[in-house]
Short mmCIF file of C-alpha atoms in Angstrom, two decimals:
data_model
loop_
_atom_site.label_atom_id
_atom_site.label_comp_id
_atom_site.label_asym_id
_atom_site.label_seq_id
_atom_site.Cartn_x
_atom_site.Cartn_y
_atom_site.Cartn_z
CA UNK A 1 3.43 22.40 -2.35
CA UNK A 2 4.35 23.37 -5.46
CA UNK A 3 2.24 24.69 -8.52
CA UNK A 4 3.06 21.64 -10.63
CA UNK A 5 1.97 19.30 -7.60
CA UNK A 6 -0.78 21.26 -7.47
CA UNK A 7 -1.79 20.98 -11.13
CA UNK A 8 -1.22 17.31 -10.87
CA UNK A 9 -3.62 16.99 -8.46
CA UNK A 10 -6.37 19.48 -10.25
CA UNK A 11 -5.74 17.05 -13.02
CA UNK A 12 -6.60 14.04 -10.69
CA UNK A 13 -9.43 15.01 -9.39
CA UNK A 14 -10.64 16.26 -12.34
CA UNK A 15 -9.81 12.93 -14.23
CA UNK A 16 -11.77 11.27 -10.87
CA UNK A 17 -15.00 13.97 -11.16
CA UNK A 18 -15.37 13.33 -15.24
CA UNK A 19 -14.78 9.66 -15.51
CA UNK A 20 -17.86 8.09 -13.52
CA UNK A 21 -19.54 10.76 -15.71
CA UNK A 22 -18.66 9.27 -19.19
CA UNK A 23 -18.66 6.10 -18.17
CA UNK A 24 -22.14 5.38 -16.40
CA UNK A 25 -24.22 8.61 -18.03
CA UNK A 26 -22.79 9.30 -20.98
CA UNK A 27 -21.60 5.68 -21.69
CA UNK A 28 -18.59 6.94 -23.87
CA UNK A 29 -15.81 4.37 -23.91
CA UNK A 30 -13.32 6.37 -25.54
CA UNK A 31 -13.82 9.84 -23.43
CA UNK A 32 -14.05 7.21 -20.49
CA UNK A 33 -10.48 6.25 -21.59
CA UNK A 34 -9.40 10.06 -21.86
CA UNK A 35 -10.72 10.69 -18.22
CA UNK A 36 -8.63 7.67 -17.11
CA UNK A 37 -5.48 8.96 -18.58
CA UNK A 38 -6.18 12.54 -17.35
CA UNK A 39 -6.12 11.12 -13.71
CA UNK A 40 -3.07 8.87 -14.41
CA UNK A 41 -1.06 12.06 -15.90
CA UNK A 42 -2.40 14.22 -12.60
CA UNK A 43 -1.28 11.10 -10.38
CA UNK A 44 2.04 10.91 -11.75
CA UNK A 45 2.12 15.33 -11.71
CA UNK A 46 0.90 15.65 -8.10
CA UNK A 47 3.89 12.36 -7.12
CA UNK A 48 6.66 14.05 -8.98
CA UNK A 49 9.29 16.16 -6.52
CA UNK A 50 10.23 19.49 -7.55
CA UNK A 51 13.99 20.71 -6.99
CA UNK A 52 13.32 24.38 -5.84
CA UNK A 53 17.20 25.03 -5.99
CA UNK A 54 18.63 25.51 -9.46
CA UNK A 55 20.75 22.79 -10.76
CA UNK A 56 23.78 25.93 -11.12
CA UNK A 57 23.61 26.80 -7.13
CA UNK A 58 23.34 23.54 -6.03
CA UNK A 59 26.57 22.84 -8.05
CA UNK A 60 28.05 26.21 -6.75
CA UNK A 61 27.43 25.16 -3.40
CA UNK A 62 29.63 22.09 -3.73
CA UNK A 63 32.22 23.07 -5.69
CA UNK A 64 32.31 25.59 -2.33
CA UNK A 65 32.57 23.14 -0.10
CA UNK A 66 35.58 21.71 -2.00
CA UNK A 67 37.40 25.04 -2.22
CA UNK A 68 36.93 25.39 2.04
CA UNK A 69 38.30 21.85 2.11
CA UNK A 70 41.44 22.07 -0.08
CA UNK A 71 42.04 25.44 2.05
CA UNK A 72 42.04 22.47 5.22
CA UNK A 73 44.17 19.60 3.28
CA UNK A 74 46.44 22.34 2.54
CA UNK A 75 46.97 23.58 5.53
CA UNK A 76 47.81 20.74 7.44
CA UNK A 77 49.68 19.12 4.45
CA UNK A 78 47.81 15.89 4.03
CA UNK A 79 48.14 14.14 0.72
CA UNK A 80 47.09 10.59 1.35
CA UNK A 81 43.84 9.04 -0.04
CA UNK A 82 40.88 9.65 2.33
CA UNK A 83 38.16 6.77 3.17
CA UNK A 84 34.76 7.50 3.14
CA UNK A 85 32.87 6.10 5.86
CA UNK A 86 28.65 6.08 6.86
CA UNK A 87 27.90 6.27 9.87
CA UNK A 88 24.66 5.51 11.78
CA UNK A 89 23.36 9.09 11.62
CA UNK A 90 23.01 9.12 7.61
CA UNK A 91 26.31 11.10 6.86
CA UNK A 92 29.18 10.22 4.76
CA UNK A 93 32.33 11.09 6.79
CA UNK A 94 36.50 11.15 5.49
CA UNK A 95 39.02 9.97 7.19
CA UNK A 96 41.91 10.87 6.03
CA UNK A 97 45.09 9.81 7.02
CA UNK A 98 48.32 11.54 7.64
CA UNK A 99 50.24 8.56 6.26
CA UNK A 100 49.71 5.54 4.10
CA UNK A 101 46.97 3.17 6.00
CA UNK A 102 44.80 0.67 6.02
CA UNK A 103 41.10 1.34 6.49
CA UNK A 104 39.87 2.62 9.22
CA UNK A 105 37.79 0.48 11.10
CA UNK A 106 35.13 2.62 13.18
CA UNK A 107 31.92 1.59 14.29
CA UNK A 108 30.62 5.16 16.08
CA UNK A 109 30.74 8.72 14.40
CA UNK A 110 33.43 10.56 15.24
CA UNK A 111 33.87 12.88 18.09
CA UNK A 112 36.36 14.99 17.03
CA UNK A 113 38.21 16.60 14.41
CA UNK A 114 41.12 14.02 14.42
CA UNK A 115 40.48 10.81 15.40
CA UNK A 116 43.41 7.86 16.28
CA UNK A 117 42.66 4.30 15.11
CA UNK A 118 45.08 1.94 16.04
CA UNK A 119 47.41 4.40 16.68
CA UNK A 120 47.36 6.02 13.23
CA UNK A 121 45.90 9.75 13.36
CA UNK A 122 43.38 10.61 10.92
CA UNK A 123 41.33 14.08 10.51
CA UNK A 124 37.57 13.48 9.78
CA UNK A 125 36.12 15.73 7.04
CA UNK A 126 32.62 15.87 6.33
CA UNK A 127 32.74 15.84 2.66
CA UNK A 128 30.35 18.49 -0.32
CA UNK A 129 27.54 15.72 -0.73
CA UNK A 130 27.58 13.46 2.76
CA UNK A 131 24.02 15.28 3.54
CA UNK A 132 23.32 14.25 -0.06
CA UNK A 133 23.89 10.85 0.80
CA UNK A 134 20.99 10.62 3.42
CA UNK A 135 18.29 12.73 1.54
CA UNK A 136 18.69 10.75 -1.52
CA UNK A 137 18.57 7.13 -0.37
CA UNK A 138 18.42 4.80 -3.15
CA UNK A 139 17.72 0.86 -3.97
CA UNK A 140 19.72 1.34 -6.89
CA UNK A 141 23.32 2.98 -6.61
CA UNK A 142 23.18 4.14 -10.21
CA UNK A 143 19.68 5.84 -9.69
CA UNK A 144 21.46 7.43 -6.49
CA UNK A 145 24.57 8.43 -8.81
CA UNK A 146 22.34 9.94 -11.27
CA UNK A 147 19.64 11.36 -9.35
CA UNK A 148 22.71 13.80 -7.94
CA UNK A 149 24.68 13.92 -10.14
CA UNK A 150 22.75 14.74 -13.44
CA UNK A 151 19.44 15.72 -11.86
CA UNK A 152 20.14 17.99 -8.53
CA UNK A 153 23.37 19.05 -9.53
CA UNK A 154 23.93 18.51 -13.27
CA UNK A 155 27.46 17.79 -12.68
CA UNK A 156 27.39 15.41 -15.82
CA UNK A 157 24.81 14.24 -18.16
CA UNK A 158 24.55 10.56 -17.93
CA UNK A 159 25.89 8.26 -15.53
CA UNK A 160 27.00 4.29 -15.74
CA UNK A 161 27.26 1.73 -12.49
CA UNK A 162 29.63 -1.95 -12.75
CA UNK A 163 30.17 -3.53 -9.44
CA UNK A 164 32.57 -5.99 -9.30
CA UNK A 165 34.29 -7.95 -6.42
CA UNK A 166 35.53 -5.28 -4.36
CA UNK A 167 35.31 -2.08 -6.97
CA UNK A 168 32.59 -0.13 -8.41
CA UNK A 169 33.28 1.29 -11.63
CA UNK A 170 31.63 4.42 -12.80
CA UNK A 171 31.41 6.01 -15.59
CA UNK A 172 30.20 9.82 -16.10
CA UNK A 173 29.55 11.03 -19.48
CA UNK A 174 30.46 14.95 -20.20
CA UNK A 175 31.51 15.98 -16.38
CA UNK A 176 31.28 19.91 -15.99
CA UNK A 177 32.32 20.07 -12.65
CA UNK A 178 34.96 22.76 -11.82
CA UNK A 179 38.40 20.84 -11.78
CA UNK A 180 38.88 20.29 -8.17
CA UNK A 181 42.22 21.77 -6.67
CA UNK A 182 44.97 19.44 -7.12
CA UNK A 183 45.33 18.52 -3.23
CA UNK A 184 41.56 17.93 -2.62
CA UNK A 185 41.76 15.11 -5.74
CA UNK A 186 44.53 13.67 -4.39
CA UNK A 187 42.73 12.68 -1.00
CA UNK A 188 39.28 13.22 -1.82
CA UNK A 189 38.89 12.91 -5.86
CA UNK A 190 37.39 14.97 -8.34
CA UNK A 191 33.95 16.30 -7.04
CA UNK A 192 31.91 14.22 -9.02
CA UNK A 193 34.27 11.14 -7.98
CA UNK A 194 33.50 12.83 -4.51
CA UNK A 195 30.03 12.84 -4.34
CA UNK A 196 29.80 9.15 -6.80
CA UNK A 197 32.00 7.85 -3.15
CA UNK A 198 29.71 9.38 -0.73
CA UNK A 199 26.83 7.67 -2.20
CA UNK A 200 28.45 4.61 -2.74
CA UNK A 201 29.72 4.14 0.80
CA UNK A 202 26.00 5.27 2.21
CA UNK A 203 24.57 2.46 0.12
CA UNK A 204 27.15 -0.36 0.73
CA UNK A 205 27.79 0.99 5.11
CA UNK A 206 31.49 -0.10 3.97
CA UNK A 207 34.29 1.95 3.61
CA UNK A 208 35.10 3.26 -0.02
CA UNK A 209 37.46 5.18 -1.35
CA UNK A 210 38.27 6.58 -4.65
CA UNK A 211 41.17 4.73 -6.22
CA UNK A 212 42.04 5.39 -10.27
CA UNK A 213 39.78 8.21 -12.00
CA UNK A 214 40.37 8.53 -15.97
CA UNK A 215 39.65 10.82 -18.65
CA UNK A 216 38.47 9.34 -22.04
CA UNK A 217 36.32 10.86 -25.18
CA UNK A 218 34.26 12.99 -23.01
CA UNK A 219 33.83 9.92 -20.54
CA UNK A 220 35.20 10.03 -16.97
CA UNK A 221 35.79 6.69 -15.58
CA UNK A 222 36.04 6.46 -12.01
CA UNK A 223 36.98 3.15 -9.49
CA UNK A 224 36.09 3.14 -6.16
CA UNK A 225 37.69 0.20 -3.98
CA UNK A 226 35.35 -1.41 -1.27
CA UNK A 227 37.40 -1.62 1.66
CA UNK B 1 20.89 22.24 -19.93
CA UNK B 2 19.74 18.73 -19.19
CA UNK B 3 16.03 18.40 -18.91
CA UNK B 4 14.96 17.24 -16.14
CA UNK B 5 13.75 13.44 -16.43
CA UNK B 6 10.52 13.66 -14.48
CA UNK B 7 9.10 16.62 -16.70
CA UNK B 8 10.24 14.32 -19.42
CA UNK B 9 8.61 11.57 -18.56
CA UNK B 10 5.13 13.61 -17.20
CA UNK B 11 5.06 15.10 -21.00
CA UNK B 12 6.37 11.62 -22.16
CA UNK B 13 3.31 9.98 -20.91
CA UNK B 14 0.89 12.54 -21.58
CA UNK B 15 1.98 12.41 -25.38
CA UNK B 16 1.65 8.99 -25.56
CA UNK B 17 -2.02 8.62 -23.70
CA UNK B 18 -3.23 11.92 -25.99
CA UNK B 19 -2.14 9.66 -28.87
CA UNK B 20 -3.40 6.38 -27.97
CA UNK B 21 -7.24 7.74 -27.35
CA UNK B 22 -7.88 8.99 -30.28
CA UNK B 23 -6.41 6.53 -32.40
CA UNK B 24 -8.34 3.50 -30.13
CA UNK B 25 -11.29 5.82 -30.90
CA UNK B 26 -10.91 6.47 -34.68
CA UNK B 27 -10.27 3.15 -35.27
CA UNK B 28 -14.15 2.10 -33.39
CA UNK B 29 -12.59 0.38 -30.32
CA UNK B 30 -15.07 0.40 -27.55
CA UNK B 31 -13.36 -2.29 -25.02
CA UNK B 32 -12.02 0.14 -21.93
CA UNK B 33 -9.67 -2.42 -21.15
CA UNK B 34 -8.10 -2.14 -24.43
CA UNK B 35 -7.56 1.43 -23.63
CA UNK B 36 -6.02 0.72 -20.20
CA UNK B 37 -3.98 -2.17 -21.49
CA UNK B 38 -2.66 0.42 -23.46
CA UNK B 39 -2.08 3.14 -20.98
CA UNK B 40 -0.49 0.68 -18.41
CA UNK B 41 2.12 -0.48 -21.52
CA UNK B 42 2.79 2.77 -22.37
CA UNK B 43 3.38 3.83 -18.74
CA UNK B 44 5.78 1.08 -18.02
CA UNK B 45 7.76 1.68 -20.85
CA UNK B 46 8.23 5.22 -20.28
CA UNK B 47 9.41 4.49 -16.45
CA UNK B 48 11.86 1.56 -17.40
CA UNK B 49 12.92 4.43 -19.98
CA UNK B 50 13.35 7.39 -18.45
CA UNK B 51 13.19 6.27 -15.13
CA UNK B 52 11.88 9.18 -13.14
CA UNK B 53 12.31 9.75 -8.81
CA UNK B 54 8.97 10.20 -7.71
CA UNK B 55 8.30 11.06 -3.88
CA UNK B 56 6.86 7.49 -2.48
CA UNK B 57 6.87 4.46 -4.19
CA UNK B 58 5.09 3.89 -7.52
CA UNK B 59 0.95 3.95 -6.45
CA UNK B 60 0.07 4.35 -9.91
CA UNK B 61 2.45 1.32 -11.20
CA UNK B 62 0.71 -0.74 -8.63
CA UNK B 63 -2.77 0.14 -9.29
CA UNK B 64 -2.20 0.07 -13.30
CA UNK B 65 -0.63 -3.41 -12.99
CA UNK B 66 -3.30 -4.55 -10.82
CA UNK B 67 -5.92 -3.54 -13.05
CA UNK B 68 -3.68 -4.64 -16.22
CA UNK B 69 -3.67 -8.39 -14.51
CA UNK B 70 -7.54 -8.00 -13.86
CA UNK B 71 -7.98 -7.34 -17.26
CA UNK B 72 -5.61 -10.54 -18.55
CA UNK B 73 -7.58 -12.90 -15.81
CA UNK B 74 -10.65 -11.57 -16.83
CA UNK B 75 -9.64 -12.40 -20.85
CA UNK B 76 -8.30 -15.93 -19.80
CA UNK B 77 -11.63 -16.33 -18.16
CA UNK B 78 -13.91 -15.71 -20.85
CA UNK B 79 -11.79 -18.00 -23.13
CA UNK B 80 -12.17 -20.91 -20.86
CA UNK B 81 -15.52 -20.19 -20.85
CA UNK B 82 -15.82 -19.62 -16.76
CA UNK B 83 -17.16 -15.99 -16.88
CA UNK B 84 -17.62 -13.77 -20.29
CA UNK B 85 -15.91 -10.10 -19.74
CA UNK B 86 -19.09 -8.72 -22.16
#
């Protein structure tokens, strides 16, 4: 438990100890009223979750992950636009195919490394944020987007959600990722398109991937396709 | 550096409430649900603003909007003339 947690609920119990007090001894309305809003400011203190990584390492550690998986796409020379895919055990998984394809239709996780649908090959990455995905659950895709994005990583500062029939458009205000190596946005997309796809395909369990991304007065629009 | 939204909305709310009691007070109000009214309002507003992740769903939403709709049928009451608040 953290020290702020902690403080919240010093607050609350305080705010609990003092109120009864004013109220039925003292019979003080308005330090009644202050006890009441001393328990609801230690409620909301002692509810509130604390990142214990910095914002700047959590970011390092994905634009990591990216540089490890460019070093892959590279390797084996794949180029074409990977789909990202949740599965039942809470991660986002990439397939990525070694020429144009459909989407994949898969009901299990993967097995392996490369996978064949329908007789079309495809390697299966485990993209930077599909553990992301499954901590941070969401009702609300935008509060998912954001909650990542701008809180945990601060890989932009403000984020905007449109769904339409069969696209989500997103739209990330300042990105300050590090620009992601040319081969890993052609099949994967910039990071924060990366992570935005991730989410997206945890919260709709279809297949997404990331299909126009544009730069525009410090605005990054991105369009993910629903498969 | 972006603050984070849940400080923000923790000192938010505690500006707000250290604002409102005072005030309520200078200005002779005596009515604690006046003063809850007002926290629940103010609490609300801050969340649909700011929108801060807390770890399990809202408890303190649910119990100020209970007690905020306690306080409205207890007003609607006493203006029907079915059971005075005071």
């Amino acid at each position: 438990m953290e020290r702020y947690n902690c403080l919240g609920i010093s607050l609350l119990a305080f705010g609990a100890t003092v109120t009864p007090f004013f109220y039925f001894i003292m019979s003080n309305v308005p330090l009644t009223a202050l006890g009441v809003s001393i328990m609801i400011l230690g409620a909301v203190m002692a509810l509130t979750p604390i990142n214990p990584v910095p914002k700047p390492a959590v970011r390092g550690l994905l634009e990591g992950a990216m540089l490890s998986l460019e070093g892959l796409l590279e390797e084996l020379d794949l180029s074409e636009r990977g789909y990202y895919v949740a599965h039942e055990d809470g991660l986002v998984y990439v397939y990525v195919p070694s020429s144009k394809a459909e989407p994949p239709n898969v009901d299990s996780k993967p097995r392996s490394l490369v996978v064949e649908l329908k007789g079309q090959p495809y390697l299966v990455l485990i993209p930077p944020a599909s553990a992301l995905a499954r901590e941070y659950p969401s009702t609300s895709l935008e509060d998912a987007v954001s909650t990542v994005l701008v809180d945990l990583a601060e890989l932009c500062s403000g984020v905007r959600v449109a769904k339409g029939p069969g696209y989500i458009r997103v739209e990330l205000k300042r990105p300050r990722g590090r620009r992601a190596p040319s081969r890993f946005k052609r099949v994967l997309g910039s990071l924060e398109a990366c992570v935005t796809a991730c989410l997206a395909a945890s919260a709709l369990k279809r297949p997404v991937y990331v299909s126009s991304e544009v730069e525009e007065k410090g605005w990054r629009r991105v369009t993910l396709e629903v498969a | 550096m972006t603050p984070d939204k849940n400080f923000m909305f923790a000192l938010v709310l505690g500006i707000l409430m250290a604002l409102t009691t005072p005030t309520l007070a200078a200005l002779g109000e005596i009515r604690l649900d006046v003063y809850v009214s007002l926290f629940t309002l103010e609490y609300f507003a801050a969340k649909a603003i700011l929108r801060p992740r807390l770890r399990v769903r809202d408890p303190v939403a649910i119990t100020l909007l209970f007690l905020f709709l306690l306080i409205v049928a207890l007003r609607v009451m006493e203006v029907l003339g079915v059971a005075p608040l005071s």
